[in-house]
């Protein structure tokens, strides 16, 4: 019988990328050291600093929209960034509040790797884990590249702007209204610029962490489904009918400026691609679930003894329940959804152009 003696190495391979990003945000549920006090302090500092930096960008942006800016087009640009910050902070809060649940899920994944009983199953899980890992890397590349370009290339590409009143203005990636100081003076400008750069890094990290966590579990579930399909097919194999009891016990169900324009395009591509990635893994999950249901319905159960065949009823019932990855518990993530998002975005763009013009 196959024994996965190196399951810790496999778990390390699966968790590595997600753990790195989660630790940057202070939300990895496992302790890194034996000192509980130092671990708690480190986590608290990272979380507080992240919230402070995000808030320092959010509040001036809101004041800028409400008090300073009166043009609709300019307001829409700032509102988009502001809404993204608010949503990101909400997602970050959800990650913090659900750390214990994440720990339980990760423990279940670790148990699955520890309890692998067949080399074929090990190969299936490694293959799906490799796909999930590559998806996370692609997501991170797009997110961080777009974040860096938006936070640095766009404001720096404009350089210093001199107004008719002979006032020099240096642009920021996220405009804001700062009541307590003049942001155009040094070192205030440099401090705010770096703060917004870190804010962008935190928001990219949160998005990458969420996608990495989702990808890890969805691809793990896909591997479990693939193993379930193989087990059900082998269940009625003539050569292996003698081991029906053992197999039934093993079958389980698991759940204007060219540079600026280029930077905007990179950001748009990044957001679109990340939406596509979520829809992609949702589509993979749905397809695997449909494959399990098809296998359960077409299984040659009549070749089994009556008592053993009845044991498959529960599996057949569960497999016929649709399994889908949902966004916000009400939107199915699939290729169809991605197409609808693109069409809606184009419609919304035309509406905005009509309003602004």
Coordinates of C-alpha atoms in Angstrom, one line a residue:
X1 CA 0.0 0.0 0.0
X2 CA 1.3 3.5 -0.9
X3 CA 2.2 5.7 2.0
X4 CA 2.8 9.4 1.5
X5 CA 5.8 9.7 3.8
X6 CA 6.8 13.0 2.2
X7 CA 3.4 14.6 2.7
X8 CA 4.9 17.5 4.6
X9 CA 6.9 18.4 1.5
X10 CA 3.8 18.2 -0.6
X11 CA 1.9 20.4 1.9
X12 CA 4.7 22.9 1.9
X13 CA 4.6 23.0 -1.9
X14 CA 0.8 23.6 -1.9
X15 CA 0.8 26.2 0.9
X16 CA 4.0 28.1 0.1
X17 CA 2.7 30.9 -2.1
X18 CA -0.4 31.6 -0.1
X19 CA 1.5 31.5 3.2
X20 CA 4.0 34.1 1.9
X21 CA 1.3 36.6 0.9
X22 CA -0.9 35.9 4.0
X23 CA 2.1 36.5 6.3
X24 CA 2.8 39.8 4.7
X25 CA -0.7 40.8 5.7
X26 CA -0.5 39.2 9.2
X27 CA -3.4 36.8 8.6
X28 CA -1.7 33.4 8.2
X29 CA -3.5 31.2 10.7
X30 CA -0.5 29.1 11.7
X31 CA 2.2 30.4 14.1
X32 CA 5.7 30.8 12.7
X33 CA 7.4 30.7 16.0
X34 CA 6.9 29.0 19.4
X35 CA 6.6 32.3 21.1
X36 CA 2.9 33.1 21.2
X37 CA 3.4 36.7 22.5
X38 CA 5.8 37.7 19.7
X39 CA 3.6 36.1 17.1
X40 CA 0.5 38.0 18.4
X41 CA 2.4 41.3 18.5
X42 CA 3.7 40.8 14.9
X43 CA 0.3 40.0 13.7
X44 CA -1.3 42.9 15.4
X45 CA 1.3 45.3 14.1
X46 CA 0.9 44.2 10.5
X47 CA -2.9 44.4 10.7
X48 CA -2.9 47.8 12.3
X49 CA -0.3 49.2 9.9
X50 CA -2.2 47.9 6.9
X51 CA -5.5 49.5 8.1
X52 CA -3.7 52.8 8.9
X53 CA -2.1 53.0 5.5
X54 CA -5.3 52.1 3.7
X55 CA -7.3 54.7 5.8
X56 CA -4.7 57.4 5.1
X57 CA -5.4 57.0 1.4
X58 CA -9.2 56.5 1.7
X59 CA -10.1 59.5 3.8
X60 CA -8.3 62.2 1.7
X61 CA -9.7 60.7 -1.4
X62 CA -13.3 61.0 -0.1
X63 CA -12.6 64.6 1.0
X64 CA -11.3 65.3 -2.4
X65 CA -14.4 64.0 -4.2
X66 CA -16.8 65.7 -1.8
X67 CA -15.1 69.1 -1.2
X68 CA -12.5 69.8 -3.9
X69 CA -13.4 68.2 -7.2
X70 CA -16.5 69.4 -9.1
X71 CA -15.9 67.9 -12.6
X72 CA -17.8 64.6 -13.2
X73 CA -15.1 62.9 -15.2
X74 CA -12.4 63.6 -12.6
X75 CA -14.7 62.5 -9.8
X76 CA -15.4 59.2 -11.5
X77 CA -11.7 58.4 -11.7
X78 CA -11.2 59.1 -8.0
X79 CA -14.5 57.3 -7.0
X80 CA -13.3 54.1 -8.8
X81 CA -10.1 54.0 -6.7
X82 CA -12.0 54.9 -3.5
X83 CA -14.5 52.1 -4.0
X84 CA -11.8 49.6 -4.7
X85 CA -10.1 50.7 -1.5
X86 CA -13.3 50.3 0.5
X87 CA -14.0 46.8 -1.0
X88 CA -10.5 45.7 -0.4
X89 CA -10.7 46.8 3.3
X90 CA -13.9 44.8 3.6
X91 CA -12.3 41.7 2.1
X92 CA -9.3 42.1 4.4
X93 CA -11.6 42.3 7.4
X94 CA -13.4 39.1 6.3
X95 CA -10.0 37.3 6.1
X96 CA -9.1 38.4 9.6
X97 CA -12.5 37.4 11.1
X98 CA -12.4 34.0 9.4
X99 CA -8.8 33.0 10.3
X100 CA -10.0 30.1 12.4
X101 CA -12.2 28.7 9.6
X102 CA -9.2 29.1 7.2
X103 CA -7.1 27.1 9.7
X104 CA -9.7 24.3 9.8
X105 CA -9.8 24.2 6.0
X106 CA -6.0 24.1 5.7
X107 CA -5.9 21.3 8.3
X108 CA -8.3 19.3 6.2
X109 CA -6.1 19.8 3.1
X110 CA -3.1 18.6 5.1
X111 CA -5.0 15.5 6.3
X112 CA -6.0 14.7 2.7
X113 CA -2.3 14.8 1.7
X114 CA -1.3 12.7 4.7
X115 CA -4.0 10.0 4.0
X116 CA -3.2 9.5 0.3
X117 CA -3.4 5.7 -0.3
X118 CA -2.4 5.4 -3.9
X119 CA 0.4 6.8 -6.0
X120 CA -2.1 7.6 -8.8
X121 CA -4.0 9.7 -6.3
X122 CA -0.8 11.5 -5.3
X123 CA -0.1 12.3 -9.0
X124 CA -3.6 13.7 -9.5
X125 CA -3.4 15.9 -6.4
X126 CA 0.1 17.1 -7.4
X127 CA -1.1 17.9 -10.9
X128 CA -4.0 20.0 -9.7
X129 CA -1.9 21.7 -7.1
X130 CA 0.6 22.6 -9.8
X131 CA -2.2 24.2 -11.8
X132 CA -3.4 26.2 -8.8
X133 CA 0.1 27.3 -8.1
X134 CA 0.6 28.6 -11.6
X135 CA -2.7 30.5 -11.5
X136 CA -1.6 32.2 -8.3
X137 CA 1.7 33.2 -9.9
X138 CA 0.0 34.6 -13.0
X139 CA -2.5 36.5 -10.7
X140 CA 0.4 38.0 -8.7
X141 CA 2.3 39.1 -11.7
X142 CA -0.7 40.9 -13.2
X143 CA -1.7 42.5 -9.9
X144 CA 1.7 43.7 -8.7
X145 CA 2.8 44.9 -12.2
X146 CA -0.4 46.9 -12.6
X147 CA -0.2 48.2 -9.1
X148 CA 3.4 49.4 -9.5
X149 CA 2.7 51.1 -12.8
X150 CA -0.4 52.8 -11.5
X151 CA 1.3 54.0 -8.3
X152 CA 4.6 55.1 -9.8
X153 CA 4.7 55.4 -13.6
X154 CA 1.5 57.4 -14.0
X155 CA 2.2 60.2 -11.6
X156 CA 5.9 60.4 -12.5
X157 CA 5.2 60.4 -16.2
X158 CA 3.4 63.7 -16.0
X159 CA 6.4 65.3 -14.2
X160 CA 5.9 68.8 -12.6
X161 CA 3.1 70.9 -13.8
X162 CA 3.4 74.7 -13.7
X163 CA 0.1 76.6 -13.6
X164 CA -0.7 80.1 -14.9
X165 CA -0.2 81.4 -11.3
X166 CA 3.4 80.0 -11.5
X167 CA 2.5 77.3 -9.0
X168 CA 4.3 73.9 -9.3
X169 CA 2.0 70.9 -8.9
X170 CA 3.3 67.3 -8.5
X171 CA 0.7 64.7 -9.1
X172 CA -0.2 61.7 -6.9
X173 CA -1.5 58.3 -8.0
X174 CA -4.6 58.9 -5.9
X175 CA -5.6 62.6 -5.5
X176 CA -6.6 63.7 -2.0
X177 CA -7.5 66.7 0.1
X178 CA -5.1 67.0 3.0
X179 CA -6.4 69.5 5.5
X180 CA -3.5 69.6 8.0
X181 CA -0.7 70.2 5.5
X182 CA 0.2 71.2 2.0
X183 CA 1.0 68.0 0.1
X184 CA 3.0 69.8 -2.6
X185 CA 5.7 70.7 -0.1
X186 CA 8.7 68.5 0.7
X187 CA 8.9 66.1 2.5
X188 CA 5.1 65.9 2.7
X189 CA 4.8 65.0 -1.0
X190 CA 7.4 62.3 -0.7
X191 CA 5.8 60.8 2.4
X192 CA 2.3 60.7 0.9
X193 CA 3.7 59.3 -2.4
X194 CA 5.4 56.4 -0.6
X195 CA 2.4 55.9 1.6
X196 CA 0.2 55.5 -1.5
X197 CA 2.7 53.1 -3.0
X198 CA 2.5 50.9 0.1
X199 CA -1.3 51.2 0.0
X200 CA -1.3 49.9 -3.5
X201 CA 1.0 47.1 -2.5
X202 CA -1.3 46.1 0.4
X203 CA -4.4 46.1 -1.9
X204 CA -2.6 44.0 -4.5
X205 CA -1.5 41.6 -1.7
X206 CA -5.1 41.3 -0.4
X207 CA -6.4 40.5 -3.8
X208 CA -3.6 38.0 -4.5
X209 CA -4.2 36.4 -1.1
X210 CA -7.9 35.9 -1.7
X211 CA -7.3 34.4 -5.2
X212 CA -4.5 32.2 -3.9
X213 CA -6.7 30.8 -1.1
X214 CA -9.6 30.3 -3.5
X215 CA -7.4 28.6 -6.1
X216 CA -5.8 26.4 -3.5
X217 CA -9.1 24.9 -2.3
X218 CA -10.9 24.7 -5.6
X219 CA -8.1 22.9 -7.3
X220 CA -7.8 20.6 -4.3
X221 CA -11.5 19.8 -4.5
X222 CA -11.1 19.2 -8.2
X223 CA -8.4 16.6 -7.4
X224 CA -10.7 15.0 -4.8
X225 CA -13.5 14.7 -7.4
X226 CA -11.1 13.2 -10.0
X227 CA -10.1 10.6 -7.4
X228 CA -13.8 10.0 -6.6
X229 CA -14.5 9.3 -10.3
X230 CA -11.7 6.8 -10.5
X231 CA -12.9 5.1 -7.3
X232 CA -16.4 4.8 -8.6
X233 CA -15.2 3.4 -12.0
X234 CA -13.0 0.9 -10.3
X235 CA -15.8 -0.1 -8.0
X236 CA -17.4 -2.3 -10.7
X237 CA -14.2 -3.5 -12.2
X238 CA -14.4 -7.3 -12.7
X239 CA -10.9 -7.8 -11.4
X240 CA -11.6 -5.9 -8.3
X241 CA -15.1 -6.8 -7.3
X242 CA -13.7 -8.8 -4.3
X243 CA -12.7 -5.6 -2.6
X244 CA -16.1 -3.8 -2.8
X245 CA -16.3 -3.2 0.9
X246 CA -12.9 -1.5 1.1
X247 CA -13.7 0.6 -2.0
X248 CA -17.1 1.8 -0.6
X249 CA -15.4 2.8 2.6
X250 CA -12.9 4.8 0.6
X251 CA -15.4 6.7 -1.5
X252 CA -16.2 10.1 0.1
X253 CA -17.6 13.4 -1.1
X254 CA -15.3 16.4 -0.5
X255 CA -16.8 20.3 -0.9
X256 CA -3.6 61.6 -23.2
X257 CA -0.3 60.5 -21.9
X258 CA 1.0 57.5 -23.6
X259 CA 2.8 56.1 -20.5
X260 CA -0.3 56.8 -18.4
X261 CA -2.5 55.2 -21.0
X262 CA -0.4 52.1 -21.1
X263 CA -0.5 51.9 -17.3
X264 CA -4.3 52.2 -17.3
X265 CA -4.5 49.5 -19.9
X266 CA -2.2 47.3 -17.8
X267 CA -4.5 47.9 -14.8
X268 CA -7.6 47.2 -16.8
X269 CA -6.1 44.0 -18.2
X270 CA -5.1 43.0 -14.7
X271 CA -8.6 43.4 -13.3
X272 CA -10.2 41.7 -16.3
X273 CA -7.7 38.8 -16.1
X274 CA -8.2 38.3 -12.4
X275 CA -12.0 38.2 -13.0
X276 CA -11.3 35.6 -15.7
X277 CA -9.2 33.5 -13.4
X278 CA -11.9 33.4 -10.7
X279 CA -14.4 32.4 -13.4
X280 CA -11.9 29.8 -14.8
X281 CA -11.5 28.0 -11.5
X282 CA -15.3 28.2 -11.0
X283 CA -15.8 26.6 -14.4
X284 CA -13.3 23.8 -13.5
X285 CA -15.1 23.1 -10.3
X286 CA -18.5 22.9 -12.1
X287 CA -17.1 20.6 -14.8
X288 CA -15.6 18.2 -12.3
X289 CA -18.9 18.1 -10.4
X290 CA -20.8 17.4 -13.6
X291 CA -18.3 14.6 -14.4
X292 CA -18.8 13.1 -11.0
X293 CA -22.6 13.2 -11.5
X294 CA -22.3 11.6 -14.9
X295 CA -20.1 8.9 -13.6
X296 CA -22.4 8.2 -10.7
X297 CA -25.5 8.0 -13.0
X298 CA -23.8 5.8 -15.6
X299 CA -22.1 3.5 -13.1
X300 CA -22.8 -0.2 -13.7
X301 CA -24.2 -0.6 -10.2
X302 CA -26.2 -3.6 -11.2
X303 CA -23.0 -5.7 -11.3
X304 CA -22.7 -5.2 -7.5
X305 CA -24.6 -7.2 -4.8
X306 CA -27.9 -5.6 -3.8
X307 CA -26.7 -4.5 -0.4
X308 CA -23.5 -3.0 -1.8
X309 CA -25.4 -1.3 -4.7
X310 CA -27.7 0.5 -2.1
X311 CA -24.6 2.0 -0.6
X312 CA -24.1 4.1 -3.8
X313 CA -27.5 5.8 -3.5
X314 CA -26.3 8.5 -1.2
X315 CA -23.3 9.2 -3.5
X316 CA -25.6 9.4 -6.5
X317 CA -28.0 11.8 -4.7
X318 CA -25.2 14.1 -3.6
X319 CA -23.5 14.1 -6.9
X320 CA -26.7 15.3 -8.6
X321 CA -26.6 18.5 -6.5
X322 CA -24.9 21.2 -8.5
X323 CA -21.6 22.4 -7.1
X324 CA -20.6 25.9 -8.2
X325 CA -18.2 28.6 -7.0
X326 CA -20.2 31.7 -6.1
X327 CA -19.2 35.3 -5.7
X328 CA -21.0 37.0 -2.8
X329 CA -23.2 33.8 -2.5
X330 CA -25.4 34.9 -5.4
X331 CA -23.2 35.1 -8.6
X332 CA -22.0 31.8 -10.3
X333 CA -18.4 32.1 -11.3
X334 CA -18.2 30.6 -14.8
X335 CA -17.2 31.5 -18.4
X336 CA -20.8 32.6 -19.0
X337 CA -20.6 35.0 -16.0
X338 CA -17.3 36.4 -17.4
X339 CA -19.0 37.1 -20.7
X340 CA -21.9 38.8 -18.9
X341 CA -19.4 40.9 -16.9
X342 CA -17.6 42.0 -20.1
X343 CA -20.9 42.9 -21.8
X344 CA -22.1 44.8 -18.8
X345 CA -18.8 46.7 -18.5
X346 CA -19.0 47.8 -22.1
X347 CA -22.6 49.0 -21.6
X348 CA -21.6 50.9 -18.5
X349 CA -18.7 52.5 -20.3
X350 CA -21.0 53.7 -23.0
X351 CA -23.4 55.1 -20.4
X352 CA -20.6 57.0 -18.6
X353 CA -19.4 58.4 -21.9
X354 CA -22.9 59.6 -22.7
X355 CA -23.2 61.2 -19.2
X356 CA -19.8 62.9 -19.3
X357 CA -20.1 64.1 -22.9

